[in-house]
Amino acid sequence: FPCERWLAKSEDDGEIIRELVPSDIFTEKLMKDGTLKQIEEEVEDPLEVHTYKISVFTGDIYGAGTDANVFLNIYGDLGDTGERKLSKSETNFNKFERGQEDTFTIQAVDLGILYKIKIRHDNSMISPDWFLEKVEILDETTEESFVFLCERWLSKKKEDKKIERTLYEQVHKARSLVPVKYETIVVTGFEKGAGTDANVFITIFGLNGDSGKRALKQKFRNLFERGKTNRFYLETLDMGELKKVRIEHDNSGLAPGWLVERVEI
């Protein structure tokens, strides 16, 4: 994974995070005489590193600006950037002031189609409260643009007192307004002790968002017994193409341990 760039606040572009893609693969082959021969191959069709231009718009209302540190994670159908600190605005000396647009540049391995971001601040400094209007992201490699509306406070004192927001790209947000009922089937294994007495929860993740953490329960039924199949119906907004599920329990009851054979949705 070649780099050949600084990870330093005082060098290059000031970034201390780099995403690297492989250029060569080295393998060893055992020869007939017992020696190992190293074989070098170039990576075919390596992933590209894209440049993302991020424009952050602070609202034009009283007290909208923030002095706190702001962090952003961008999610696409091919992965995410990881949380990045928006350190140095390319357009303003004092960033995130009222009615202001601040621009930042992030490089990351191709994220594909962007569908959501997570943005937060650390509630530091004298005036941390922040009214975020929107975030626009331009993939300079593909020239595709994505808009994430917020129009809410990130504040410990105002509105719902949250300092982190998950924002969905407007096209995906519009599509996700269709309610969908997901049939969810959970199959418990056949081994001894496979069943659980604990409370079970599931989160379904799709291209347009996720279902949130949902309890899998039914009245007057013993669920998740050894070798049994349980069926549930979860209604939520359309999540588009499903990407993954998270299944978990709360470790309660006399026998919480659980062998899950599979989940079908």
mmCIF file of C-alpha atoms in Angstrom:
data_model
loop_
_atom_site.group_PDB
_atom_site.id
_atom_site.type_symbol
_atom_site.label_atom_id
_atom_site.label_comp_id
_atom_site.label_asym_id
_atom_site.label_seq_id
_atom_site.Cartn_x
_atom_site.Cartn_y
_atom_site.Cartn_z
ATOM 1 C CA PHE A 1 0.000 0.000 0.000
ATOM 2 C CA PRO A 2 2.146 2.897 -1.204
ATOM 3 C CA CYS A 3 1.631 6.316 0.410
ATOM 4 C CA GLU A 4 4.531 8.744 -0.127
ATOM 5 C CA ARG A 5 2.655 11.622 1.513
ATOM 6 C CA TRP A 6 2.773 13.410 4.869
ATOM 7 C CA LEU A 7 0.417 12.687 7.723
ATOM 8 C CA ALA A 8 1.004 16.002 9.475
ATOM 9 C CA LYS A 9 -0.908 19.124 10.401
ATOM 10 C CA SER A 10 2.023 21.268 9.268
ATOM 11 C CA GLU A 11 2.832 19.531 5.953
ATOM 12 C CA ASP A 12 1.163 18.835 2.603
ATOM 13 C CA ASP A 13 -2.633 19.349 2.932
ATOM 14 C CA GLY A 14 -2.618 19.136 6.741
ATOM 15 C CA GLU A 15 -4.401 15.767 6.856
ATOM 16 C CA ILE A 16 -3.418 13.100 9.386
ATOM 17 C CA ILE A 17 -5.570 10.370 7.798
ATOM 18 C CA ARG A 18 -4.760 8.637 4.498
ATOM 19 C CA GLU A 19 -6.611 5.879 2.676
ATOM 20 C CA LEU A 20 -4.257 3.638 0.726
ATOM 21 C CA VAL A 21 -4.931 1.160 -2.074
ATOM 22 C CA PRO A 22 -2.666 -1.794 -2.921
ATOM 23 C CA SER A 23 -0.446 -1.665 -6.002
ATOM 24 C CA ASP A 24 1.266 -5.054 -5.823
ATOM 25 C CA ILE A 25 0.598 -8.501 -4.373
ATOM 26 C CA PHE A 26 3.506 -10.665 -3.227
ATOM 27 C CA THR A 27 3.040 -14.438 -2.899
ATOM 28 C CA GLU A 28 5.474 -17.230 -2.096
ATOM 29 C CA LYS A 29 5.560 -20.511 -4.004
ATOM 30 C CA LEU A 30 7.258 -23.644 -2.670
ATOM 31 C CA MET A 31 9.619 -25.009 -5.317
ATOM 32 C CA LYS A 32 10.529 -28.675 -5.853
ATOM 33 C CA ASP A 33 13.963 -28.130 -4.301
ATOM 34 C CA GLY A 34 12.310 -26.882 -1.083
ATOM 35 C CA THR A 35 13.084 -23.211 -1.608
ATOM 36 C CA LEU A 36 10.494 -20.420 -1.581
ATOM 37 C CA LYS A 37 10.142 -18.236 -4.641
ATOM 38 C CA GLN A 38 8.572 -14.805 -4.225
ATOM 39 C CA ILE A 39 6.185 -13.800 -7.003
ATOM 40 C CA GLU A 40 5.156 -10.191 -7.529
ATOM 41 C CA GLU A 41 1.904 -9.334 -9.334
ATOM 42 C CA GLU A 42 0.331 -5.975 -10.041
ATOM 43 C CA VAL A 43 -3.172 -5.453 -8.676
ATOM 44 C CA GLU A 44 -5.711 -5.562 -11.487
ATOM 45 C CA ASP A 45 -8.346 -2.802 -11.484
ATOM 46 C CA PRO A 46 -7.295 -1.194 -8.169
ATOM 47 C CA LEU A 47 -9.785 1.075 -6.427
ATOM 48 C CA GLU A 48 -9.435 4.768 -7.191
ATOM 49 C CA VAL A 49 -8.845 7.493 -4.628
ATOM 50 C CA HIS A 50 -11.441 10.236 -5.127
ATOM 51 C CA THR A 51 -11.396 13.860 -4.022
ATOM 52 C CA TYR A 52 -14.536 15.102 -2.279
ATOM 53 C CA LYS A 53 -15.230 18.838 -2.019
ATOM 54 C CA ILE A 54 -17.439 19.459 1.022
ATOM 55 C CA SER A 55 -19.452 22.662 1.421
ATOM 56 C CA VAL A 56 -20.957 23.225 4.883
ATOM 57 C CA PHE A 57 -23.677 25.882 5.170
ATOM 58 C CA THR A 58 -24.363 27.416 8.597
ATOM 59 C CA GLY A 59 -27.866 28.877 9.038
ATOM 60 C CA ASP A 60 -28.569 32.609 8.935
ATOM 61 C CA ILE A 61 -30.335 32.920 12.294
ATOM 62 C CA TYR A 62 -29.286 34.393 15.645
ATOM 63 C CA GLY A 63 -26.591 32.318 17.379
ATOM 64 C CA ALA A 64 -26.281 29.856 14.477
ATOM 65 C CA GLY A 65 -22.464 29.769 14.392
ATOM 66 C CA THR A 66 -20.321 27.402 16.462
ATOM 67 C CA ASP A 67 -16.816 27.482 17.926
ATOM 68 C CA ALA A 68 -16.813 23.717 18.574
ATOM 69 C CA ASN A 69 -14.840 21.125 16.625
ATOM 70 C CA VAL A 70 -16.899 19.536 13.837
ATOM 71 C CA PHE A 71 -16.541 15.961 12.577
ATOM 72 C CA LEU A 72 -17.961 14.281 9.471
ATOM 73 C CA ASN A 73 -18.332 10.728 8.172
ATOM 74 C CA ILE A 74 -19.494 10.209 4.563
ATOM 75 C CA TYR A 75 -21.226 6.966 3.581
ATOM 76 C CA GLY A 76 -21.539 5.506 0.077
ATOM 77 C CA ASP A 77 -22.606 2.137 -1.284
ATOM 78 C CA LEU A 78 -18.921 1.116 -1.488
ATOM 79 C CA GLY A 79 -17.915 2.173 2.044
ATOM 80 C CA ASP A 80 -17.344 5.230 4.216
ATOM 81 C CA THR A 81 -14.588 7.729 4.943
ATOM 82 C CA GLY A 82 -14.423 7.129 8.665
ATOM 83 C CA GLU A 83 -14.903 10.130 10.919
ATOM 84 C CA ARG A 84 -12.876 13.140 9.734
ATOM 85 C CA LYS A 85 -12.368 16.419 11.548
ATOM 86 C CA LEU A 86 -13.241 19.471 9.447
ATOM 87 C CA SER A 87 -10.174 21.399 10.524
ATOM 88 C CA LYS A 88 -9.336 24.173 8.083
ATOM 89 C CA SER A 89 -11.906 25.962 5.964
ATOM 90 C CA GLU A 90 -10.674 26.820 2.482
ATOM 91 C CA THR A 91 -13.024 29.828 2.280
ATOM 92 C CA ASN A 92 -12.999 31.475 5.721
ATOM 93 C CA PHE A 93 -10.516 32.050 8.536
ATOM 94 C CA ASN A 94 -13.247 31.677 11.198
ATOM 95 C CA LYS A 95 -15.268 28.655 10.148
ATOM 96 C CA PHE A 96 -18.921 27.830 10.845
ATOM 97 C CA GLU A 97 -20.036 31.430 11.389
ATOM 98 C CA ARG A 98 -23.638 32.577 10.900
ATOM 99 C CA GLY A 99 -24.821 32.560 7.252
ATOM 100 C CA GLN A 100 -21.459 31.268 6.026
ATOM 101 C CA GLU A 101 -20.362 28.607 3.564
ATOM 102 C CA ASP A 102 -17.198 26.732 4.510
ATOM 103 C CA THR A 103 -15.407 24.437 2.081
ATOM 104 C CA PHE A 104 -13.194 21.457 2.892
ATOM 105 C CA THR A 105 -11.468 18.783 0.813
ATOM 106 C CA ILE A 106 -11.293 15.102 1.749
ATOM 107 C CA GLN A 107 -9.621 12.300 -0.174
ATOM 108 C CA ALA A 108 -10.904 8.745 0.199
ATOM 109 C CA VAL A 109 -11.101 5.498 -1.721
ATOM 110 C CA ASP A 110 -14.092 5.611 -4.108
ATOM 111 C CA LEU A 111 -17.267 5.588 -1.986
ATOM 112 C CA GLY A 112 -19.609 4.981 -4.917
ATOM 113 C CA ILE A 113 -23.028 6.629 -4.662
ATOM 114 C CA LEU A 114 -23.242 8.756 -1.523
ATOM 115 C CA TYR A 115 -26.411 8.210 0.484
ATOM 116 C CA LYS A 116 -25.862 9.570 4.010
ATOM 117 C CA ILE A 117 -23.532 11.473 6.296
ATOM 118 C CA LYS A 118 -23.046 11.672 10.039
ATOM 119 C CA ILE A 119 -22.027 15.096 11.298
ATOM 120 C CA ARG A 120 -21.395 16.169 14.887
ATOM 121 C CA HIS A 121 -19.511 18.590 17.087
ATOM 122 C CA ASP A 122 -17.761 17.987 20.405
ATOM 123 C CA ASN A 123 -19.658 20.685 22.363
ATOM 124 C CA SER A 124 -16.386 22.447 23.193
ATOM 125 C CA MET A 125 -15.543 26.153 23.540
ATOM 126 C CA ILE A 126 -17.752 29.001 24.789
ATOM 127 C CA SER A 127 -20.385 28.911 22.010
ATOM 128 C CA PRO A 128 -20.784 25.316 20.782
ATOM 129 C CA ASP A 129 -24.459 25.490 19.696
ATOM 130 C CA TRP A 130 -24.770 25.216 15.905
ATOM 131 C CA PHE A 131 -27.624 25.591 13.435
ATOM 132 C CA LEU A 132 -26.635 23.593 10.353
ATOM 133 C CA GLU A 133 -28.534 24.406 7.179
ATOM 134 C CA LYS A 134 -27.115 21.787 4.787
ATOM 135 C CA VAL A 135 -24.042 19.983 3.501
ATOM 136 C CA GLU A 136 -23.212 19.659 -0.202
ATOM 137 C CA ILE A 137 -20.584 17.184 -1.412
ATOM 138 C CA LEU A 138 -19.015 17.168 -4.876
ATOM 139 C CA ASP A 139 -17.150 14.079 -6.037
ATOM 140 C CA GLU A 140 -14.562 15.877 -8.155
ATOM 141 C CA THR A 141 -13.538 12.638 -9.873
ATOM 142 C CA THR A 142 -17.016 11.828 -11.227
ATOM 143 C CA GLU A 143 -18.408 15.407 -11.018
ATOM 144 C CA GLU A 144 -21.475 14.079 -9.166
ATOM 145 C CA SER A 145 -23.028 16.332 -6.518
ATOM 146 C CA PHE A 146 -24.984 15.259 -3.406
ATOM 147 C CA VAL A 147 -27.102 17.429 -1.078
ATOM 148 C CA PHE A 148 -27.829 16.646 2.582
ATOM 149 C CA LEU A 149 -30.413 18.956 4.188
ATOM 150 C CA CYS A 150 -30.390 19.512 7.943
ATOM 151 C CA GLU A 151 -32.038 22.826 8.976
ATOM 152 C CA ARG A 152 -31.768 21.859 12.651
ATOM 153 C CA TRP A 153 -29.744 22.669 15.755
ATOM 154 C CA LEU A 154 -26.840 20.577 16.963
ATOM 155 C CA SER A 155 -27.023 21.688 20.570
ATOM 156 C CA LYS A 156 -27.160 20.332 24.119
ATOM 157 C CA LYS A 157 -29.582 23.144 25.026
ATOM 158 C CA LYS A 158 -31.954 23.493 22.051
ATOM 159 C CA GLU A 159 -34.476 21.412 20.132
ATOM 160 C CA ASP A 160 -33.927 17.687 20.975
ATOM 161 C CA LYS A 161 -30.555 18.423 22.640
ATOM 162 C CA LYS A 162 -28.542 16.284 20.173
ATOM 163 C CA ILE A 163 -25.123 17.275 18.845
ATOM 164 C CA GLU A 164 -24.981 14.598 16.132
ATOM 165 C CA ARG A 165 -27.202 14.261 13.069
ATOM 166 C CA THR A 166 -27.532 11.543 10.432
ATOM 167 C CA LEU A 167 -28.554 13.173 7.148
ATOM 168 C CA TYR A 168 -29.718 11.353 4.017
ATOM 169 C CA GLU A 169 -29.035 12.422 0.471
ATOM 170 C CA GLN A 170 -32.138 14.049 -1.002
ATOM 171 C CA VAL A 171 -32.790 11.530 -3.798
ATOM 172 C CA HIS A 172 -32.595 8.585 -1.409
ATOM 173 C CA LYS A 173 -34.592 10.477 1.202
ATOM 174 C CA ALA A 174 -37.414 11.017 -1.292
ATOM 175 C CA ARG A 175 -37.442 7.349 -2.237
ATOM 176 C CA SER A 176 -37.481 6.235 1.399
ATOM 177 C CA LEU A 177 -40.876 7.832 2.113
ATOM 178 C CA VAL A 178 -42.650 4.678 0.881
ATOM 179 C CA PRO A 179 -43.622 2.427 3.845
ATOM 180 C CA VAL A 180 -42.525 -1.189 3.434
ATOM 181 C CA LYS A 181 -43.260 -4.266 5.533
ATOM 182 C CA TYR A 182 -40.232 -6.551 5.851
ATOM 183 C CA GLU A 183 -40.870 -10.221 6.617
ATOM 184 C CA THR A 184 -38.030 -11.257 8.906
ATOM 185 C CA ILE A 185 -37.295 -14.936 9.561
ATOM 186 C CA VAL A 186 -34.859 -15.998 12.288
ATOM 187 C CA VAL A 187 -33.709 -19.631 12.451
ATOM 188 C CA THR A 188 -32.154 -20.955 15.673
ATOM 189 C CA GLY A 189 -29.577 -23.763 15.452
ATOM 190 C CA PHE A 190 -30.141 -27.416 16.395
ATOM 191 C CA GLU A 191 -27.229 -27.878 18.798
ATOM 192 C CA LYS A 192 -27.830 -28.477 22.497
ATOM 193 C CA GLY A 193 -28.392 -25.174 24.297
ATOM 194 C CA ALA A 194 -28.862 -23.269 21.034
ATOM 195 C CA GLY A 195 -32.000 -21.410 22.191
ATOM 196 C CA THR A 196 -32.016 -18.178 24.172
ATOM 197 C CA ASP A 197 -34.184 -16.612 26.888
ATOM 198 C CA ALA A 198 -32.776 -13.145 26.228
ATOM 199 C CA ASN A 199 -34.531 -10.260 24.500
ATOM 200 C CA VAL A 200 -33.515 -10.131 20.840
ATOM 201 C CA PHE A 201 -33.129 -7.051 18.631
ATOM 202 C CA ILE A 202 -32.436 -6.515 14.946
ATOM 203 C CA THR A 203 -31.311 -3.572 12.809
ATOM 204 C CA ILE A 204 -31.687 -3.754 9.031
ATOM 205 C CA PHE A 205 -29.387 -1.604 6.905
ATOM 206 C CA GLY A 206 -30.123 -0.588 3.324
ATOM 207 C CA LEU A 207 -28.854 1.826 0.700
ATOM 208 C CA ASN A 208 -31.436 4.436 1.798
ATOM 209 C CA GLY A 209 -30.941 4.117 5.551
ATOM 210 C CA ASP A 210 -31.672 1.685 8.355
ATOM 211 C CA SER A 211 -34.654 0.449 10.352
ATOM 212 C CA GLY A 212 -33.319 1.471 13.728
ATOM 213 C CA LYS A 213 -32.947 -1.077 16.518
ATOM 214 C CA ARG A 214 -36.156 -3.164 16.680
ATOM 215 C CA ALA A 215 -37.216 -5.707 19.315
ATOM 216 C CA LEU A 216 -38.228 -9.112 17.934
ATOM 217 C CA LYS A 217 -41.123 -10.198 20.133
ATOM 218 C CA GLN A 218 -44.566 -11.806 20.011
ATOM 219 C CA LYS A 219 -47.158 -12.086 22.784
ATOM 220 C CA PHE A 220 -47.559 -15.382 24.618
ATOM 221 C CA ARG A 221 -44.909 -17.259 22.648
ATOM 222 C CA ASN A 222 -41.574 -18.768 23.575
ATOM 223 C CA LEU A 223 -39.263 -17.483 20.911
ATOM 224 C CA PHE A 224 -35.845 -18.575 19.667
ATOM 225 C CA GLU A 225 -36.065 -22.162 20.882
ATOM 226 C CA ARG A 226 -33.628 -24.822 19.667
ATOM 227 C CA GLY A 227 -34.238 -25.795 16.036
ATOM 228 C CA LYS A 228 -37.182 -23.404 15.667
ATOM 229 C CA THR A 229 -38.014 -20.809 13.040
ATOM 230 C CA ASN A 230 -39.603 -17.509 14.121
ATOM 231 C CA ARG A 231 -41.277 -15.072 11.769
ATOM 232 C CA PHE A 232 -41.778 -11.328 12.319
ATOM 233 C CA TYR A 233 -43.105 -8.407 10.270
ATOM 234 C CA LEU A 234 -41.315 -5.081 10.624
ATOM 235 C CA GLU A 235 -42.801 -1.978 8.999
ATOM 236 C CA THR A 236 -40.436 0.875 8.218
ATOM 237 C CA LEU A 237 -39.601 3.321 5.447
ATOM 238 C CA ASP A 238 -38.216 1.806 2.255
ATOM 239 C CA MET A 239 -34.523 1.124 2.818
ATOM 240 C CA GLY A 240 -33.797 0.261 -0.809
ATOM 241 C CA GLU A 241 -31.287 -2.484 -1.534
ATOM 242 C CA LEU A 242 -30.415 -4.240 1.738
ATOM 243 C CA LYS A 243 -26.750 -4.210 2.701
ATOM 244 C CA LYS A 244 -26.531 -5.944 6.092
ATOM 245 C CA VAL A 245 -28.360 -6.811 9.312
ATOM 246 C CA ARG A 246 -27.251 -6.538 12.924
ATOM 247 C CA ILE A 247 -28.706 -9.177 15.291
ATOM 248 C CA GLU A 248 -28.125 -8.905 19.047
ATOM 249 C CA HIS A 249 -29.543 -9.782 22.466
ATOM 250 C CA ASP A 250 -29.361 -8.171 25.910
ATOM 251 C CA ASN A 251 -27.859 -11.192 27.748
ATOM 252 C CA SER A 252 -30.883 -11.444 30.055
ATOM 253 C CA GLY A 253 -32.663 -14.579 31.326
ATOM 254 C CA LEU A 254 -31.307 -17.814 32.747
ATOM 255 C CA ALA A 255 -29.907 -19.068 29.432
ATOM 256 C CA PRO A 256 -28.980 -16.106 27.227
ATOM 257 C CA GLY A 257 -26.476 -17.876 24.974
ATOM 258 C CA TRP A 258 -27.850 -18.288 21.449
ATOM 259 C CA LEU A 259 -26.801 -20.118 18.290
ATOM 260 C CA VAL A 260 -28.229 -18.330 15.247
ATOM 261 C CA GLU A 261 -28.308 -20.420 12.084
ATOM 262 C CA ARG A 262 -29.464 -17.670 9.734
ATOM 263 C CA VAL A 263 -31.663 -14.620 9.188
ATOM 264 C CA GLU A 264 -33.864 -14.205 6.111
ATOM 265 C CA ILE A 265 -35.548 -10.939 5.087
#
